[in-house]
Amino acid sequence: MNRAILTPDGDGSDFATRRLLRERYKAAVGAVIDSARTVAVAQAEHAARVEDARQACLAVGFTDQSTGGPTWTPDVVTQRILVTELAVALRLNETDARRLIDTAEGLAGTFTATRTALESGQISFRHAEKIIQHSAALPPECVADYETRLLPIAGRVCATPDPACPCHRGRSSTANGDRTAPDRDHPPAPQP
């Protein structure tokens, strides 16, 4: 960015022009932020439709029709059919289709607060994906507490932690500033 455009210098004759340019820039960034919220709301609705498709697929009651090899359970057959159907229809690879289905199922089930945050544009779909994905290793009785603790942070940071990202700089891992074991493995981000 050309810093001369943003800072007044000289006799001030171009100050009004620079101020208009700054206002235009501010409005443009604000519009991007507003559209990101609109996208999050649309993605929440999209996830609800994916969950409806999953439920409809389950209701059909698909079974394994193969005659050789191991037999798949109806749940596995249903999962494979829906993953393949959505992957082809949405031009996704199977991993992304599976993640979309898992996220949609989580938002419709256990992660109601995450769904509400997504619907209101407080977090992105990627945040919701990561919250649900990282809960898989938790015991079911810990999931509600996990979601309660994570959501307030999720709205302020990147969905994928990156030490170089400005939203992660200067954050300590615990309230008293002690670093947790995973944090000790990664050096702190350089300060500007």
PDB file of C-alpha atoms in Angstrom:
ATOM      1  CA  MET A   1       0.000   0.000   0.000  1.00  0.00           C
ATOM      2  CA  ASN A   2       1.232   3.464  -0.804  1.00  0.00           C
ATOM      3  CA  ARG A   3       1.722   5.106   2.579  1.00  0.00           C
ATOM      4  CA  ALA A   4       1.866   8.580   1.010  1.00  0.00           C
ATOM      5  CA  ILE A   5      -1.812   8.295   0.127  1.00  0.00           C
ATOM      6  CA  LEU A   6      -2.750   7.565   3.739  1.00  0.00           C
ATOM      7  CA  THR A   7      -0.678  10.194   5.572  1.00  0.00           C
ATOM      8  CA  PRO A   8      -0.966  13.939   5.052  1.00  0.00           C
ATOM      9  CA  ASP A   9       2.198  15.826   4.198  1.00  0.00           C
ATOM     10  CA  GLY A  10       3.274  18.978   2.444  1.00  0.00           C
ATOM     11  CA  ASP A  11       0.905  21.929   2.269  1.00  0.00           C
ATOM     12  CA  GLY A  12      -2.235  19.835   2.917  1.00  0.00           C
ATOM     13  CA  SER A  13      -3.747  20.548  -0.502  1.00  0.00           C
ATOM     14  CA  ASP A  14      -4.300  16.851  -1.101  1.00  0.00           C
ATOM     15  CA  PHE A  15      -5.517  16.182   2.440  1.00  0.00           C
ATOM     16  CA  ALA A  16      -9.197  16.150   1.433  1.00  0.00           C
ATOM     17  CA  THR A  17      -8.459  13.682  -1.363  1.00  0.00           C
ATOM     18  CA  ARG A  18      -6.503  11.442   0.980  1.00  0.00           C
ATOM     19  CA  ARG A  19      -9.293  11.597   3.549  1.00  0.00           C
ATOM     20  CA  LEU A  20     -11.817  10.541   0.904  1.00  0.00           C
ATOM     21  CA  LEU A  21      -9.551   7.670  -0.108  1.00  0.00           C
ATOM     22  CA  ARG A  22      -9.282   6.537   3.532  1.00  0.00           C
ATOM     23  CA  GLU A  23     -13.065   6.718   3.911  1.00  0.00           C
ATOM     24  CA  ARG A  24     -13.508   4.690   0.726  1.00  0.00           C
ATOM     25  CA  TYR A  25     -11.024   2.114   2.010  1.00  0.00           C
ATOM     26  CA  LYS A  26     -12.793   1.933   5.384  1.00  0.00           C
ATOM     27  CA  ALA A  27     -16.148   1.424   3.669  1.00  0.00           C
ATOM     28  CA  ALA A  28     -14.714  -1.268   1.384  1.00  0.00           C
ATOM     29  CA  VAL A  29     -13.242  -3.222   4.315  1.00  0.00           C
ATOM     30  CA  GLY A  30     -16.531  -2.852   6.200  1.00  0.00           C
ATOM     31  CA  ALA A  31     -18.390  -4.262   3.204  1.00  0.00           C
ATOM     32  CA  VAL A  32     -16.048  -7.270   3.121  1.00  0.00           C
ATOM     33  CA  ILE A  33     -16.698  -7.900   6.822  1.00  0.00           C
ATOM     34  CA  ASP A  34     -20.454  -7.590   6.309  1.00  0.00           C
ATOM     35  CA  SER A  35     -20.360  -9.995   3.374  1.00  0.00           C
ATOM     36  CA  ALA A  36     -18.378 -12.507   5.461  1.00  0.00           C
ATOM     37  CA  ARG A  37     -21.211 -12.439   8.009  1.00  0.00           C
ATOM     38  CA  THR A  38     -23.746 -12.907   5.222  1.00  0.00           C
ATOM     39  CA  VAL A  39     -21.743 -15.871   3.906  1.00  0.00           C
ATOM     40  CA  ALA A  40     -21.655 -17.429   7.404  1.00  0.00           C
ATOM     41  CA  VAL A  41     -25.447 -17.132   7.661  1.00  0.00           C
ATOM     42  CA  ALA A  42     -25.838 -18.744   4.222  1.00  0.00           C
ATOM     43  CA  GLN A  43     -23.415 -21.529   5.182  1.00  0.00           C
ATOM     44  CA  ALA A  44     -25.447 -22.232   8.323  1.00  0.00           C
ATOM     45  CA  GLU A  45     -28.524 -22.615   6.136  1.00  0.00           C
ATOM     46  CA  HIS A  46     -26.547 -24.789   3.715  1.00  0.00           C
ATOM     47  CA  ALA A  47     -25.442 -27.024   6.607  1.00  0.00           C
ATOM     48  CA  ALA A  48     -29.076 -27.406   7.692  1.00  0.00           C
ATOM     49  CA  ARG A  49     -29.951 -28.556   4.177  1.00  0.00           C
ATOM     50  CA  VAL A  50     -27.049 -31.028   4.179  1.00  0.00           C
ATOM     51  CA  GLU A  51     -28.365 -32.434   7.458  1.00  0.00           C
ATOM     52  CA  ASP A  52     -31.853 -32.712   5.923  1.00  0.00           C
ATOM     53  CA  ALA A  53     -30.298 -34.686   3.051  1.00  0.00           C
ATOM     54  CA  ARG A  54     -28.499 -36.941   5.537  1.00  0.00           C
ATOM     55  CA  GLN A  55     -31.717 -37.614   7.419  1.00  0.00           C
ATOM     56  CA  ALA A  56     -33.592 -38.290   4.169  1.00  0.00           C
ATOM     57  CA  CYS A  57     -30.854 -40.673   3.045  1.00  0.00           C
ATOM     58  CA  LEU A  58     -31.075 -42.537   6.367  1.00  0.00           C
ATOM     59  CA  ALA A  59     -34.858 -42.787   6.006  1.00  0.00           C
ATOM     60  CA  VAL A  60     -34.535 -44.543   2.624  1.00  0.00           C
ATOM     61  CA  GLY A  61     -32.819 -47.448   4.372  1.00  0.00           C
ATOM     62  CA  PHE A  62     -30.180 -48.344   1.793  1.00  0.00           C
ATOM     63  CA  THR A  63     -28.589 -51.772   2.215  1.00  0.00           C
ATOM     64  CA  ASP A  64     -25.500 -53.439   0.771  1.00  0.00           C
ATOM     65  CA  GLN A  65     -26.461 -55.141  -2.498  1.00  0.00           C
ATOM     66  CA  SER A  66     -23.031 -56.591  -3.238  1.00  0.00           C
ATOM     67  CA  THR A  67     -22.672 -60.343  -3.545  1.00  0.00           C
ATOM     68  CA  GLY A  68     -18.991 -60.727  -2.702  1.00  0.00           C
ATOM     69  CA  GLY A  69     -16.664 -59.588   0.037  1.00  0.00           C
ATOM     70  CA  PRO A  70     -17.602 -58.204   3.429  1.00  0.00           C
ATOM     71  CA  THR A  71     -21.067 -56.763   3.867  1.00  0.00           C
ATOM     72  CA  TRP A  72     -21.404 -53.092   4.821  1.00  0.00           C
ATOM     73  CA  THR A  73     -23.854 -52.041   7.497  1.00  0.00           C
ATOM     74  CA  PRO A  74     -26.822 -49.905   6.383  1.00  0.00           C
ATOM     75  CA  ASP A  75     -25.226 -46.892   8.119  1.00  0.00           C
ATOM     76  CA  VAL A  76     -21.987 -47.305   6.134  1.00  0.00           C
ATOM     77  CA  VAL A  77     -23.907 -47.783   2.878  1.00  0.00           C
ATOM     78  CA  THR A  78     -25.971 -44.663   3.589  1.00  0.00           C
ATOM     79  CA  GLN A  79     -22.845 -42.696   4.469  1.00  0.00           C
ATOM     80  CA  ARG A  80     -21.041 -43.754   1.295  1.00  0.00           C
ATOM     81  CA  ILE A  81     -24.049 -42.956  -0.888  1.00  0.00           C
ATOM     82  CA  LEU A  82     -24.507 -39.475   0.562  1.00  0.00           C
ATOM     83  CA  VAL A  83     -20.787 -38.666   0.509  1.00  0.00           C
ATOM     84  CA  THR A  84     -20.553 -39.706  -3.135  1.00  0.00           C
ATOM     85  CA  GLU A  85     -23.763 -37.901  -4.087  1.00  0.00           C
ATOM     86  CA  LEU A  86     -22.698 -34.617  -2.490  1.00  0.00           C
ATOM     87  CA  ALA A  87     -19.107 -34.891  -3.709  1.00  0.00           C
ATOM     88  CA  VAL A  88     -20.282 -35.181  -7.304  1.00  0.00           C
ATOM     89  CA  ALA A  89     -23.098 -32.630  -7.051  1.00  0.00           C
ATOM     90  CA  LEU A  90     -21.021 -29.992  -5.229  1.00  0.00           C
ATOM     91  CA  ARG A  91     -17.742 -30.775  -7.034  1.00  0.00           C
ATOM     92  CA  LEU A  92     -15.975 -31.684  -3.793  1.00  0.00           C
ATOM     93  CA  ASN A  93     -13.527 -34.436  -3.058  1.00  0.00           C
ATOM     94  CA  GLU A  94     -14.863 -37.163  -0.788  1.00  0.00           C
ATOM     95  CA  THR A  95     -12.930 -35.907   2.240  1.00  0.00           C
ATOM     96  CA  ASP A  96     -14.481 -32.444   1.957  1.00  0.00           C
ATOM     97  CA  ALA A  97     -17.939 -33.936   1.408  1.00  0.00           C
ATOM     98  CA  ARG A  98     -17.524 -36.135   4.505  1.00  0.00           C
ATOM     99  CA  ARG A  99     -16.365 -33.117   6.558  1.00  0.00           C
ATOM    100  CA  LEU A 100     -19.373 -31.111   5.335  1.00  0.00           C
ATOM    101  CA  ILE A 101     -21.735 -33.894   6.391  1.00  0.00           C
ATOM    102  CA  ASP A 102     -20.036 -34.328   9.776  1.00  0.00           C
ATOM    103  CA  THR A 103     -20.147 -30.575  10.423  1.00  0.00           C
ATOM    104  CA  ALA A 104     -23.803 -30.362   9.409  1.00  0.00           C
ATOM    105  CA  GLU A 105     -24.655 -33.285  11.693  1.00  0.00           C
ATOM    106  CA  GLY A 106     -22.792 -31.674  14.606  1.00  0.00           C
ATOM    107  CA  LEU A 107     -24.470 -28.303  14.078  1.00  0.00           C
ATOM    108  CA  ALA A 108     -27.897 -29.956  14.040  1.00  0.00           C
ATOM    109  CA  GLY A 109     -27.123 -32.032  17.122  1.00  0.00           C
ATOM    110  CA  THR A 110     -24.693 -31.422  19.947  1.00  0.00           C
ATOM    111  CA  PHE A 111     -23.258 -28.082  18.816  1.00  0.00           C
ATOM    112  CA  THR A 112     -26.320 -25.839  19.022  1.00  0.00           C
ATOM    113  CA  ALA A 113     -24.361 -22.868  20.411  1.00  0.00           C
ATOM    114  CA  THR A 114     -21.883 -23.187  17.548  1.00  0.00           C
ATOM    115  CA  ARG A 115     -24.805 -23.260  15.098  1.00  0.00           C
ATOM    116  CA  THR A 116     -26.251 -20.121  16.700  1.00  0.00           C
ATOM    117  CA  ALA A 117     -22.873 -18.356  16.446  1.00  0.00           C
ATOM    118  CA  LEU A 118     -22.608 -19.339  12.777  1.00  0.00           C
ATOM    119  CA  GLU A 119     -26.186 -18.273  12.019  1.00  0.00           C
ATOM    120  CA  SER A 120     -25.489 -14.868  13.541  1.00  0.00           C
ATOM    121  CA  GLY A 121     -22.207 -14.464  11.645  1.00  0.00           C
ATOM    122  CA  GLN A 122     -20.085 -14.415  14.816  1.00  0.00           C
ATOM    123  CA  ILE A 123     -17.908 -17.262  13.494  1.00  0.00           C
ATOM    124  CA  SER A 124     -17.155 -18.656  10.058  1.00  0.00           C
ATOM    125  CA  PHE A 125     -18.094 -22.084   8.744  1.00  0.00           C
ATOM    126  CA  ARG A 126     -14.411 -23.011   8.999  1.00  0.00           C
ATOM    127  CA  HIS A 127     -14.541 -22.196  12.728  1.00  0.00           C
ATOM    128  CA  ALA A 128     -17.601 -24.450  13.121  1.00  0.00           C
ATOM    129  CA  GLU A 129     -15.836 -27.219  11.194  1.00  0.00           C
ATOM    130  CA  LYS A 130     -12.777 -27.025  13.433  1.00  0.00           C
ATOM    131  CA  ILE A 131     -14.793 -26.896  16.654  1.00  0.00           C
ATOM    132  CA  ILE A 132     -16.705 -30.023  15.664  1.00  0.00           C
ATOM    133  CA  GLN A 133     -13.676 -31.805  14.195  1.00  0.00           C
ATOM    134  CA  HIS A 134     -11.514 -31.292  17.289  1.00  0.00           C
ATOM    135  CA  SER A 135     -14.263 -32.497  19.617  1.00  0.00           C
ATOM    136  CA  ALA A 136     -14.122 -36.011  18.148  1.00  0.00           C
ATOM    137  CA  ALA A 137     -11.443 -37.105  20.627  1.00  0.00           C
ATOM    138  CA  LEU A 138     -13.320 -35.780  23.665  1.00  0.00           C
ATOM    139  CA  PRO A 139     -15.510 -37.870  25.943  1.00  0.00           C
ATOM    140  CA  PRO A 140     -19.182 -36.964  25.345  1.00  0.00           C
ATOM    141  CA  GLU A 141     -19.534 -35.485  28.841  1.00  0.00           C
ATOM    142  CA  CYS A 142     -16.817 -32.894  28.049  1.00  0.00           C
ATOM    143  CA  VAL A 143     -18.209 -31.611  24.755  1.00  0.00           C
ATOM    144  CA  ALA A 144     -20.590 -28.999  26.207  1.00  0.00           C
ATOM    145  CA  ASP A 145     -17.838 -27.482  28.355  1.00  0.00           C
ATOM    146  CA  TYR A 146     -15.442 -27.560  25.391  1.00  0.00           C
ATOM    147  CA  GLU A 147     -17.927 -25.671  23.217  1.00  0.00           C
ATOM    148  CA  THR A 148     -18.693 -23.150  25.972  1.00  0.00           C
ATOM    149  CA  ARG A 149     -15.008 -22.386  26.495  1.00  0.00           C
ATOM    150  CA  LEU A 150     -14.045 -22.306  22.824  1.00  0.00           C
ATOM    151  CA  LEU A 151     -16.815 -20.244  21.232  1.00  0.00           C
ATOM    152  CA  PRO A 152     -15.889 -16.879  22.803  1.00  0.00           C
ATOM    153  CA  ILE A 153     -12.320 -17.333  21.570  1.00  0.00           C
ATOM    154  CA  ALA A 154     -13.337 -18.602  18.123  1.00  0.00           C
ATOM    155  CA  GLY A 155     -14.957 -15.303  17.217  1.00  0.00           C
ATOM    156  CA  ARG A 156     -11.664 -13.469  17.789  1.00  0.00           C
ATOM    157  CA  VAL A 157      -9.063 -15.736  16.168  1.00  0.00           C
ATOM    158  CA  CYS A 158      -8.332 -17.509  12.895  1.00  0.00           C
ATOM    159  CA  ALA A 159      -9.921 -20.907  12.431  1.00  0.00           C
ATOM    160  CA  THR A 160      -6.522 -22.463  11.802  1.00  0.00           C
ATOM    161  CA  PRO A 161      -3.921 -21.278  14.324  1.00  0.00           C
ATOM    162  CA  ASP A 162      -0.889 -19.697  12.723  1.00  0.00           C
ATOM    163  CA  PRO A 163       1.761 -18.131  14.958  1.00  0.00           C
ATOM    164  CA  ALA A 164       2.419 -15.521  12.269  1.00  0.00           C
ATOM    165  CA  CYS A 165      -1.222 -14.406  12.254  1.00  0.00           C
ATOM    166  CA  PRO A 166      -1.807 -11.089  14.051  1.00  0.00           C
ATOM    167  CA  CYS A 167      -4.861 -12.428  15.898  1.00  0.00           C
ATOM    168  CA  HIS A 168      -2.662 -14.967  17.724  1.00  0.00           C
ATOM    169  CA  ARG A 169       0.163 -12.629  18.709  1.00  0.00           C
ATOM    170  CA  GLY A 170       0.634 -11.856  22.359  1.00  0.00           C
ATOM    171  CA  ARG A 171      -1.873 -14.451  23.574  1.00  0.00           C
ATOM    172  CA  SER A 172      -0.820 -16.649  26.422  1.00  0.00           C
ATOM    173  CA  SER A 173      -2.184 -20.142  26.604  1.00  0.00           C
ATOM    174  CA  THR A 174      -3.398 -19.909  30.176  1.00  0.00           C
ATOM    175  CA  ALA A 175      -4.798 -17.165  32.328  1.00  0.00           C
ATOM    176  CA  ASN A 176      -1.580 -16.832  34.350  1.00  0.00           C
ATOM    177  CA  GLY A 177       0.597 -16.738  31.212  1.00  0.00           C
ATOM    178  CA  ASP A 178       2.090 -20.231  31.568  1.00  0.00           C
ATOM    179  CA  ARG A 179       2.550 -21.971  28.267  1.00  0.00           C
ATOM    180  CA  THR A 180       1.063 -25.415  27.778  1.00  0.00           C
ATOM    181  CA  ALA A 181       3.137 -28.312  26.451  1.00  0.00           C
ATOM    182  CA  PRO A 182       2.063 -27.891  22.790  1.00  0.00           C
ATOM    183  CA  ASP A 183       2.823 -24.152  23.041  1.00  0.00           C
ATOM    184  CA  ARG A 184       6.328 -24.870  24.316  1.00  0.00           C
ATOM    185  CA  ASP A 185       6.971 -26.918  21.177  1.00  0.00           C
ATOM    186  CA  HIS A 186       6.320 -23.846  19.019  1.00  0.00           C
ATOM    187  CA  PRO A 187       8.163 -20.606  19.665  1.00  0.00           C
ATOM    188  CA  PRO A 188       6.053 -17.498  20.165  1.00  0.00           C
ATOM    189  CA  ALA A 189       5.314 -15.379  17.124  1.00  0.00           C
ATOM    190  CA  PRO A 190       7.690 -12.489  16.598  1.00  0.00           C
ATOM    191  CA  GLN A 191       6.337  -9.207  17.878  1.00  0.00           C
ATOM    192  CA  PRO A 192       6.222  -6.253  15.468  1.00  0.00           C
TER     193      PRO A 192
END
